[in-house]
mmCIF file of C-alpha atoms and ligand atoms in Angstrom:
data_model
loop_
_atom_site.group_PDB
_atom_site.id
_atom_site.type_symbol
_atom_site.label_atom_id
_atom_site.label_comp_id
_atom_site.label_asym_id
_atom_site.label_seq_id
_atom_site.Cartn_x
_atom_site.Cartn_y
_atom_site.Cartn_z
ATOM 1 C CA MET A 297 -84.612 -61.004 111.758
ATOM 2 C CA LEU A 298 -84.419 -57.585 110.060
ATOM 3 C CA GLY A 299 -86.799 -56.551 107.307
ATOM 4 C CA LYS A 300 -84.989 -54.688 104.932
ATOM 5 C CA LEU A 301 -80.925 -54.380 105.186
ATOM 6 C CA LEU A 302 -78.796 -52.046 103.457
ATOM 7 C CA LEU A 303 -75.564 -53.317 102.285
ATOM 8 C CA THR A 304 -73.118 -50.758 100.701
ATOM 9 C CA GLY A 305 -69.971 -51.611 99.074
ATOM 10 C CA ALA A 306 -71.764 -54.723 97.825
ATOM 11 C CA ALA A 307 -69.824 -55.187 94.735
ATOM 12 C CA GLY A 308 -66.577 -55.452 96.793
ATOM 13 C CA GLY A 309 -64.806 -58.616 98.097
ATOM 14 C CA VAL A 310 -66.252 -58.701 101.424
ATOM 15 C CA GLY A 311 -69.748 -57.790 100.007
ATOM 16 C CA LYS A 312 -69.436 -60.509 97.574
ATOM 17 C CA ALA A 313 -68.497 -63.050 100.263
ATOM 18 C CA LEU A 314 -71.161 -61.751 102.778
ATOM 19 C CA ARG A 315 -74.326 -61.600 100.323
ATOM 20 C CA PRO A 316 -74.907 -65.362 100.296
ATOM 21 C CA LEU A 317 -75.179 -65.313 104.025
ATOM 22 C CA LEU A 318 -77.420 -62.307 104.656
ATOM 23 C CA PRO A 319 -80.843 -64.297 104.356
ATOM 24 C CA ARG A 320 -79.930 -65.535 107.834
ATOM 25 C CA ILE A 321 -80.363 -62.167 109.340
ATOM 26 C CA ALA A 322 -82.674 -59.984 107.052
ATOM 27 C CA GLN A 323 -85.670 -60.660 104.663
ATOM 28 C CA THR A 324 -84.503 -58.424 102.086
ATOM 29 C CA VAL A 325 -81.412 -56.770 101.083
ATOM 30 C CA LEU A 326 -80.799 -53.715 99.163
ATOM 31 C CA LEU A 327 -77.387 -53.866 97.488
ATOM 32 C CA SER A 328 -75.595 -50.614 96.715
ATOM 33 C CA ASP A 329 -72.247 -49.668 95.114
ATOM 34 C CA ILE A 330 -70.754 -47.255 92.780
ATOM 35 C CA ASN A 331 -69.976 -50.002 90.513
ATOM 36 C CA ASP A 332 -72.597 -52.308 88.806
ATOM 37 C CA ILE A 333 -74.012 -55.515 90.226
ATOM 38 C CA GLN A 334 -75.691 -57.707 87.860
ATOM 39 C CA ASP A 335 -76.103 -61.164 89.623
ATOM 40 C CA VAL A 336 -79.185 -59.930 91.830
ATOM 41 C CA ALA A 337 -81.013 -62.747 93.701
ATOM 42 C CA VAL A 338 -84.914 -62.875 94.377
ATOM 43 C CA HIS A 339 -84.339 -61.570 98.126
ATOM 44 C CA GLU A 340 -81.971 -58.592 96.632
ATOM 45 C CA SER A 341 -82.399 -55.380 94.850
ATOM 46 C CA PHE A 342 -79.554 -53.051 93.692
ATOM 47 C CA ARG A 343 -79.189 -49.346 93.638
ATOM 48 C CA ARG A 344 -76.092 -47.768 92.033
ATOM 49 C CA CYS A 345 -74.971 -44.829 94.407
ATOM 50 C CA ASP A 346 -71.999 -42.905 94.948
ATOM 51 C CA LEU A 347 -71.549 -42.194 98.740
ATOM 52 C CA GLY A 348 -70.282 -38.726 97.843
ATOM 53 C CA ASP A 349 -74.006 -37.731 96.670
ATOM 54 C CA ARG A 350 -75.878 -36.513 99.635
ATOM 55 C CA HIS A 351 -79.183 -36.825 97.969
ATOM 56 C CA ALA A 352 -78.934 -40.119 96.677
ATOM 57 C CA VAL A 353 -77.538 -41.599 99.894
ATOM 58 C CA ASP A 354 -80.452 -39.927 101.700
ATOM 59 C CA GLU A 355 -82.833 -41.810 99.076
ATOM 60 C CA LEU A 356 -80.935 -45.144 99.527
ATOM 61 C CA VAL A 357 -81.281 -45.111 103.317
ATOM 62 C CA ASP A 358 -84.938 -44.338 103.173
ATOM 63 C CA GLY A 359 -87.053 -47.288 104.564
ATOM 64 C CA VAL A 360 -84.234 -49.614 105.590
ATOM 65 C CA ASP A 361 -84.276 -51.370 109.056
ATOM 66 C CA GLY A 362 -80.477 -51.808 109.387
ATOM 67 C CA ILE A 363 -77.388 -51.049 107.545
ATOM 68 C CA ILE A 364 -73.844 -52.853 107.026
ATOM 69 C CA HIS A 365 -71.626 -50.180 105.591
ATOM 70 C CA LEU A 366 -68.684 -51.666 103.475
ATOM 71 C CA GLY A 367 -68.724 -48.993 100.875
ATOM 72 C CA GLY A 368 -65.817 -46.649 100.344
ATOM 73 C CA ILE A 369 -62.131 -46.717 99.669
ATOM 74 C CA SER A 370 -60.443 -49.910 101.242
ATOM 75 C CA VAL A 371 -56.744 -49.435 100.768
ATOM 76 C CA GLU A 372 -54.327 -46.255 100.673
ATOM 77 C CA LYS A 373 -55.232 -43.990 97.763
ATOM 78 C CA SER A 374 -55.230 -40.213 96.902
ATOM 79 C CA PHE A 375 -56.876 -37.912 99.529
ATOM 80 C CA ASP A 376 -59.476 -36.752 96.878
ATOM 81 C CA LEU A 377 -60.841 -40.405 96.443
ATOM 82 C CA ILE A 378 -60.843 -41.022 100.307
ATOM 83 C CA LEU A 379 -62.268 -37.755 100.960
ATOM 84 C CA ASN A 380 -65.251 -38.526 98.732
ATOM 85 C CA GLY A 381 -65.803 -42.233 99.689
ATOM 86 C CA ASN A 382 -64.889 -42.269 103.392
ATOM 87 C CA ILE A 383 -65.447 -38.775 104.563
ATOM 88 C CA VAL A 384 -68.132 -37.058 102.778
ATOM 89 C CA GLY A 385 -69.568 -40.469 102.262
ATOM 90 C CA VAL A 386 -69.651 -41.322 106.067
ATOM 91 C CA TYR A 387 -71.106 -38.097 106.868
ATOM 92 C CA ASN A 388 -73.737 -38.569 104.146
ATOM 93 C CA LEU A 389 -74.740 -42.209 105.381
ATOM 94 C CA PHE A 390 -75.031 -40.795 109.248
ATOM 95 C CA GLU A 391 -77.090 -37.958 108.058
ATOM 96 C CA ALA A 392 -79.264 -40.014 106.147
ATOM 97 C CA ALA A 393 -79.710 -42.554 108.831
ATOM 98 C CA ARG A 394 -80.646 -39.898 111.379
ATOM 99 C CA HIS A 395 -83.329 -38.431 108.878
ATOM 100 C CA HIS A 396 -84.734 -41.971 108.233
ATOM 101 C CA GLY A 397 -85.602 -43.482 111.760
ATOM 102 C CA LYS A 398 -82.024 -44.311 112.889
ATOM 103 C CA PRO A 399 -81.555 -47.753 111.591
ATOM 104 C CA ARG A 400 -78.385 -49.447 113.426
ATOM 105 C CA ILE A 401 -75.321 -49.190 111.489
ATOM 106 C CA ILE A 402 -72.399 -51.734 111.313
ATOM 107 C CA PHE A 403 -69.334 -49.618 110.173
ATOM 108 C CA ALA A 404 -66.496 -51.357 108.525
ATOM 109 C CA SER A 405 -63.591 -49.761 110.123
ATOM 110 C CA SER A 406 -60.131 -51.027 110.005
ATOM 111 C CA ASN A 407 -56.998 -52.214 111.752
ATOM 112 C CA HIS A 408 -55.362 -49.591 110.364
ATOM 113 C CA VAL A 409 -56.807 -47.002 112.674
ATOM 114 C CA VAL A 410 -54.287 -48.338 114.974
ATOM 115 C CA GLY A 411 -51.751 -49.562 112.520
ATOM 116 C CA TYR A 412 -48.819 -47.712 114.006
ATOM 117 C CA TYR A 413 -48.899 -49.782 117.240
ATOM 118 C CA ARG A 414 -46.264 -52.597 117.547
ATOM 119 C CA ARG A 415 -47.367 -56.273 117.375
ATOM 120 C CA ASP A 416 -46.137 -57.008 120.912
ATOM 121 C CA GLN A 417 -48.743 -54.253 122.287
ATOM 122 C CA TYR A 418 -52.060 -55.657 123.269
ATOM 123 C CA LEU A 419 -54.794 -53.196 122.437
ATOM 124 C CA ASP A 420 -58.464 -52.755 123.590
ATOM 125 C CA SER A 421 -61.048 -50.539 121.959
ATOM 126 C CA THR A 422 -59.734 -47.445 124.250
ATOM 127 C CA ALA A 423 -56.330 -47.489 122.582
ATOM 128 C CA VAL A 424 -55.725 -43.879 120.943
ATOM 129 C CA PRO A 425 -55.864 -44.147 117.452
ATOM 130 C CA ARG A 426 -52.317 -44.316 115.608
ATOM 131 C CA PRO A 427 -53.339 -44.447 111.815
ATOM 132 C CA ASP A 428 -50.934 -45.967 109.447
ATOM 133 C CA SER A 429 -52.199 -44.269 106.368
ATOM 134 C CA LEU A 430 -54.689 -41.549 105.133
ATOM 135 C CA TYR A 431 -57.044 -44.502 104.785
ATOM 136 C CA GLY A 432 -56.750 -45.327 108.318
ATOM 137 C CA VAL A 433 -57.369 -41.737 109.196
ATOM 138 C CA SER A 434 -60.570 -41.699 107.490
ATOM 139 C CA LYS A 435 -61.639 -44.985 109.360
ATOM 140 C CA ALA A 436 -60.794 -42.959 112.620
ATOM 141 C CA PHE A 437 -63.041 -40.227 111.293
ATOM 142 C CA GLY A 438 -65.788 -42.552 110.458
ATOM 143 C CA GLU A 439 -65.507 -44.104 114.288
ATOM 144 C CA ASN A 440 -65.500 -40.532 115.532
ATOM 145 C CA MET A 441 -68.640 -39.746 113.455
ATOM 146 C CA ALA A 442 -70.168 -42.800 115.032
ATOM 147 C CA SER A 443 -69.322 -41.590 118.554
ATOM 148 C CA PHE A 444 -70.783 -38.174 117.901
ATOM 149 C CA TYR A 445 -74.072 -39.130 116.171
ATOM 150 C CA PHE A 446 -74.544 -41.591 119.137
ATOM 151 C CA ASP A 447 -74.068 -38.967 121.804
ATOM 152 C CA LYS A 448 -75.964 -36.244 120.163
ATOM 153 C CA PHE A 449 -78.620 -38.210 118.232
ATOM 154 C CA GLY A 450 -78.662 -41.791 119.781
ATOM 155 C CA GLN A 451 -77.906 -43.293 116.505
ATOM 156 C CA GLU A 452 -76.466 -46.591 117.411
ATOM 157 C CA CYS A 453 -73.448 -48.021 115.394
ATOM 158 C CA LEU A 454 -70.840 -50.935 115.778
ATOM 159 C CA SER A 455 -67.553 -50.006 114.259
ATOM 160 C CA VAL A 456 -65.545 -53.091 113.374
ATOM 161 C CA ARG A 457 -61.898 -52.666 113.218
ATOM 162 C CA ILE A 458 -61.774 -55.345 110.711
ATOM 163 C CA GLY A 459 -58.261 -57.329 110.601
ATOM 164 C CA SER A 460 -58.181 -59.186 107.264
ATOM 165 C CA CYS A 461 -61.257 -60.554 105.895
ATOM 166 C CA PHE A 462 -60.459 -62.860 103.004
ATOM 167 C CA PRO A 463 -60.855 -66.415 101.969
ATOM 168 C CA LYS A 464 -57.611 -67.432 103.544
ATOM 169 C CA PRO A 465 -54.805 -65.399 105.247
ATOM 170 C CA ALA A 466 -52.122 -64.588 102.709
ATOM 171 C CA ASN A 467 -48.959 -63.998 105.002
ATOM 172 C CA PRO A 468 -47.874 -64.435 108.159
ATOM 173 C CA ARG A 469 -49.434 -61.098 109.685
ATOM 174 C CA MET A 470 -52.680 -62.256 108.724
ATOM 175 C CA LEU A 471 -52.456 -65.350 110.834
ATOM 176 C CA ALA A 472 -53.135 -62.843 113.615
ATOM 177 C CA THR A 473 -55.564 -60.452 111.606
ATOM 178 C CA TRP A 474 -57.597 -62.881 109.593
ATOM 179 C CA LEU A 475 -61.476 -62.766 109.856
ATOM 180 C CA HIS A 476 -63.638 -65.385 108.484
ATOM 181 C CA VAL A 477 -66.709 -63.781 106.779
ATOM 182 C CA GLU A 478 -69.186 -66.066 108.839
ATOM 183 C CA ASP A 479 -67.578 -64.816 111.900
ATOM 184 C CA LEU A 480 -68.424 -61.408 110.444
ATOM 185 C CA LEU A 481 -71.819 -62.364 109.702
ATOM 186 C CA ASP A 482 -72.498 -63.657 113.338
ATOM 187 C CA LEU A 483 -70.926 -60.343 114.700
ATOM 188 C CA CYS A 484 -73.322 -58.243 112.623
ATOM 189 C CA ALA A 485 -76.303 -60.533 113.658
ATOM 190 C CA ARG A 486 -75.537 -59.841 117.280
ATOM 191 C CA ALA A 487 -75.274 -56.024 116.781
ATOM 192 C CA PHE A 488 -78.592 -56.005 115.237
ATOM 193 C CA GLU A 489 -80.137 -58.098 117.849
ATOM 194 C CA ALA A 490 -78.421 -56.664 121.056
ATOM 195 C CA PRO A 491 -80.975 -54.854 123.406
ATOM 196 C CA ARG A 492 -78.699 -52.040 123.374
ATOM 197 C CA LEU A 493 -75.636 -51.430 121.136
ATOM 198 C CA GLY A 494 -74.673 -47.683 121.784
ATOM 199 C CA HIS A 495 -71.276 -46.501 120.221
ATOM 200 C CA THR A 496 -69.276 -49.808 120.256
ATOM 201 C CA ILE A 497 -65.864 -50.388 118.719
ATOM 202 C CA ILE A 498 -64.809 -54.164 118.469
ATOM 203 C CA TYR A 499 -61.522 -55.624 116.838
ATOM 204 C CA GLY A 500 -62.818 -58.145 113.768
ATOM 205 C CA ALA A 501 -60.635 -61.087 113.941
ATOM 206 C CA SER A 502 -61.479 -64.620 114.227
ATOM 207 C CA GLY A 503 -60.333 -66.972 117.046
ATOM 208 C CA ASN A 504 -56.853 -67.080 115.702
ATOM 209 C CA ASP A 505 -53.991 -68.663 118.050
ATOM 210 C CA GLU A 506 -52.160 -65.036 118.022
ATOM 211 C CA THR A 507 -53.875 -61.846 118.590
ATOM 212 C CA TRP A 508 -52.968 -58.521 119.226
ATOM 213 C CA TRP A 509 -56.433 -57.311 120.301
ATOM 214 C CA ASP A 510 -58.732 -57.547 123.443
ATOM 215 C CA ASN A 511 -62.578 -57.168 122.908
ATOM 216 C CA ARG A 512 -63.450 -56.856 126.440
ATOM 217 C CA HIS A 513 -65.271 -53.686 126.087
ATOM 218 C CA ALA A 514 -67.642 -55.498 123.475
ATOM 219 C CA ALA A 515 -68.139 -58.652 125.472
ATOM 220 C CA PHE A 516 -71.805 -57.792 125.944
ATOM 221 C CA LEU A 517 -72.205 -58.875 122.456
ATOM 222 C CA GLY A 518 -71.445 -62.282 123.433
ATOM 223 C CA TRP A 519 -69.544 -62.706 120.046
ATOM 224 C CA LYS A 520 -67.410 -65.978 120.069
ATOM 225 C CA PRO A 521 -65.500 -66.423 116.539
ATOM 226 C CA LYS A 522 -65.960 -70.020 115.382
ATOM 227 C CA HIS A 523 -63.002 -70.033 112.773
ATOM 228 C CA SER A 524 -59.339 -69.710 113.347
ATOM 229 C CA SER A 525 -56.205 -69.301 110.822
ATOM 230 C CA ALA A 526 -54.434 -72.212 112.434
ATOM 231 C CA GLN A 527 -55.304 -74.577 109.638
ATOM 232 C CA TRP A 528 -53.165 -72.349 107.396
ATOM 233 C CA ARG A 529 -50.388 -71.559 109.727
ATOM 234 C CA ALA A 530 -47.777 -74.187 108.335
ATOM 235 C CA GLU A 531 -48.534 -73.362 104.648
ATOM 236 C CA VAL A 532 -48.338 -69.517 105.149
ATOM 237 C CA LEU A 533 -45.063 -69.488 107.243
ATOM 238 C CA ALA A 534 -43.415 -72.059 104.772
ATOM 239 C CA GLU A 535 -44.528 -69.902 101.808
ATOM 240 C CA ALA A 536 -43.453 -66.790 103.379
ATOM 241 C CA GLY A 537 -39.930 -67.638 104.482
ATOM 242 C CA ALA A 538 -37.766 -65.806 106.997
ATOM 243 C CA GLN A 539 -39.161 -62.358 108.135
ATOM 244 C CA ASP A 540 -36.855 -59.557 108.815
ATOM 245 C CA PRO A 541 -37.607 -58.388 112.350
ATOM 246 C CA LYS A 542 -36.133 -54.961 111.614
ATOM 247 C CA ASP A 543 -38.613 -54.372 108.896
ATOM 248 C CA PRO A 544 -41.295 -51.748 110.008
ATOM 249 C CA ALA A 545 -44.011 -53.822 108.080
ATOM 250 C CA VAL A 546 -43.100 -56.624 110.274
ATOM 251 C CA ILE A 547 -42.707 -54.562 113.390
ATOM 252 C CA TYR A 548 -46.120 -52.770 113.317
ATOM 253 C CA GLN A 549 -49.789 -54.135 113.250
ATOM 254 C CA GLY A 550 -50.456 -52.445 109.856
ATOM 255 C CA GLY A 551 -47.920 -54.313 108.004
ATOM 256 C CA ALA A 552 -47.202 -53.096 104.656
ATOM 257 C CA PHE A 553 -49.474 -49.946 105.232
ATOM 258 C CA VAL A 554 -46.521 -48.240 107.298
ATOM 259 C CA THR A 555 -44.103 -48.776 104.488
ATOM 260 C CA ILE A 556 -46.104 -47.676 101.329
ATOM 261 C CA GLY A 557 -45.392 -44.317 99.804
ATOM 262 C CA HIS A 558 -47.696 -41.242 100.787
ATOM 263 C CA PRO A 559 -50.087 -40.796 97.849
ATOM 264 C CA SER A 560 -49.498 -37.081 97.241
ATOM 265 C CA ASP A 561 -45.660 -37.970 96.706
ATOM 266 C CA GLU A 562 -46.253 -40.249 93.870
HETATM 267 P P1 NAI B 669 -63.369 -53.575 98.349
HETATM 268 O O1 NAI B 669 -62.687 -52.277 97.939
HETATM 269 O O2 NAI B 669 -63.237 -54.713 97.604
HETATM 270 O O3 NAI B 669 -65.098 -53.010 98.584
HETATM 271 C C1 NAI B 669 -65.468 -51.742 98.692
HETATM 272 C C2 NAI B 669 -66.510 -51.206 97.614
HETATM 273 O O4 NAI B 669 -66.791 -49.967 97.806
HETATM 274 C C3 NAI B 669 -66.008 -51.321 96.447
HETATM 275 O O5 NAI B 669 -67.149 -52.203 95.565
HETATM 276 C C4 NAI B 669 -66.175 -49.974 95.798
HETATM 277 O O6 NAI B 669 -66.800 -49.966 94.369
HETATM 278 C C5 NAI B 669 -67.123 -49.433 96.844
HETATM 279 N N1 NAI B 669 -67.014 -47.929 96.766
HETATM 280 C C6 NAI B 669 -65.979 -47.222 96.669
HETATM 281 N N2 NAI B 669 -66.038 -45.717 96.644
HETATM 282 C C7 NAI B 669 -67.377 -45.613 96.618
HETATM 283 C C8 NAI B 669 -68.273 -44.558 96.604
HETATM 284 N N3 NAI B 669 -67.751 -43.453 96.580
HETATM 285 N N4 NAI B 669 -69.468 -44.950 96.563
HETATM 286 C C9 NAI B 669 -70.178 -46.026 96.643
HETATM 287 N N5 NAI B 669 -69.221 -47.176 96.860
HETATM 288 C C10 NAI B 669 -68.044 -47.090 96.713
HETATM 289 O O7 NAI B 669 -63.248 -53.587 99.821
HETATM 290 P P2 NAI B 669 -63.489 -54.823 100.760
HETATM 291 O O8 NAI B 669 -62.165 -55.562 101.034
HETATM 292 O O9 NAI B 669 -64.611 -55.502 100.532
HETATM 293 O O10 NAI B 669 -63.713 -54.131 102.202
HETATM 294 C C11 NAI B 669 -65.119 -53.790 102.368
HETATM 295 C C12 NAI B 669 -65.111 -52.531 103.660
HETATM 296 O O11 NAI B 669 -64.332 -53.366 104.731
HETATM 297 C C13 NAI B 669 -64.291 -51.473 103.271
HETATM 298 O O12 NAI B 669 -64.862 -50.418 103.807
HETATM 299 C C14 NAI B 669 -63.008 -51.662 103.837
HETATM 300 O O13 NAI B 669 -62.414 -50.321 104.135
HETATM 301 C C15 NAI B 669 -63.200 -52.338 105.310
HETATM 302 N N6 NAI B 669 -62.139 -53.495 105.452
HETATM 303 C C16 NAI B 669 -61.893 -54.525 104.817
HETATM 304 C C17 NAI B 669 -60.724 -55.291 105.286
HETATM 305 C C18 NAI B 669 -60.494 -56.677 104.579
HETATM 306 O O14 NAI B 669 -59.577 -57.192 105.093
HETATM 307 N N7 NAI B 669 -61.156 -56.948 103.507
HETATM 308 C C19 NAI B 669 -60.031 -54.872 106.266
HETATM 309 C C20 NAI B 669 -60.292 -53.948 107.113
HETATM 310 C C21 NAI B 669 -61.523 -53.073 106.769
HETATM 311 C C1 15L B 670 -57.676 -53.271 105.243
HETATM 312 O O1 15L B 670 -58.469 -52.263 106.022
HETATM 313 C C2 15L B 670 -58.008 -53.392 103.995
HETATM 314 O O2 15L B 670 -59.369 -52.913 103.415
HETATM 315 C C3 15L B 670 -57.765 -54.839 103.157
HETATM 316 O O3 15L B 670 -57.495 -54.529 101.795
HETATM 317 C C4 15L B 670 -56.493 -55.311 103.841
HETATM 318 O O4 15L B 670 -55.344 -54.681 103.554
HETATM 319 C C5 15L B 670 -56.617 -55.372 105.463
HETATM 320 O O5 15L B 670 -57.010 -53.949 105.973
HETATM 321 C C6 15L B 670 -55.500 -55.672 106.334
HETATM 322 O O6 15L B 670 -54.766 -55.113 106.967
HETATM 323 O O7 15L B 670 -55.179 -57.023 106.138
#
C-alpha cells in the first residue's frame, strides 16, 4: 500500500473512473489537473497545475510515494498544445520525480505509438514505434524519456500503451483494444508492488478474444486482466455494420487516427 499517490489528469475520463478504486492501493491521493475538480473525497486533496509549469510540477511531486501520470493531451491536437502538455509536461514530471526521491511513475502511454502497424501484425514491446499522429509521437517521446531517466538516474517507470479505456467498447476496433479500468488499477498495483520495475513497456488491454499485442516482456508483473470485451461483441458488430477492408482506419491498429487531418493543415 502506497502512502501518498499523485494522480495527474484526474479530471479526465480515465482519472474519474480510476479515482474510486485508488483507496485499494494508496492511503491518500493528491489529484491534479489543469481543470478544476470540485468533488474531493476525504482521502483526496486537489491541486490545480499546468504540467507545462516546471516550478508548479516540482512542488506537486514533492512528498509523493508514487505517480499515475494521466495528464496531458489525449487525442490529436495542435503541436503547441501537445508540446506543452505531453513534451514539456513529461520532462517536468520526470525532473520533479528525480529531485524528490524518484517515486515510481506509471506513464499513460498509448497504442498510437504503434498505430501505423497493421492489425494482422502481432507486436511486443520491442516493436519499433510507428506513431500515427503528433499525439502518438509525443507518447513515444514520453516512453523514451522513461528509458533515459531509468538508464541515467534509476528512475523506475511503467509505460502503459493503453488501448481504449472506456466504460465499454464503442466500435469493432475496440473489441481488441478495450481496457477495463479495474484491469488498469490491478496493473498499477502490480507496478508499484513489484520488487523491481526498471523501465518497462506494456500494452494495456483487457483479456479480449482478439489481440494484436504480446506482453511477454512484462510477464514478471504477473498481470492477468480479469475483464473482456466479449460480452459486447455481438452488439458492437451489429451496430457498426459492414467494415470496408480497404479503409486505412480498418487496416491499421491506430484506427481513425491514421485518417484524421494533420492539425497544421486545418
Ligand atoms: P482526458 O483527455 O479525458 O484526460 C486528460 C486530462 O489531462 C484532462 O483532464 C486534461 O484537463 C488534463 N490536461 C491536459 N493538458 C494538461 C496540462 N497541460 N496540464 C495539466 N493537465 C492537463 O484523457 P483520458 O481518456 O482520461 O486519458 C488519460 C491518459 O491516458 C491520457 O494521457 C491519454 O493520452 C492516455 N490514454 C488514454 C486512452 C483511453 O482510451 N482513454 C488510450 C491511450 C492513452
Ligand atoms: C488514445 O490514446 C486516446 O487517448 C483515446 O481517446 C482513444 O482514442 C484511444 O487511444 C483509442 O485508441 O481508442
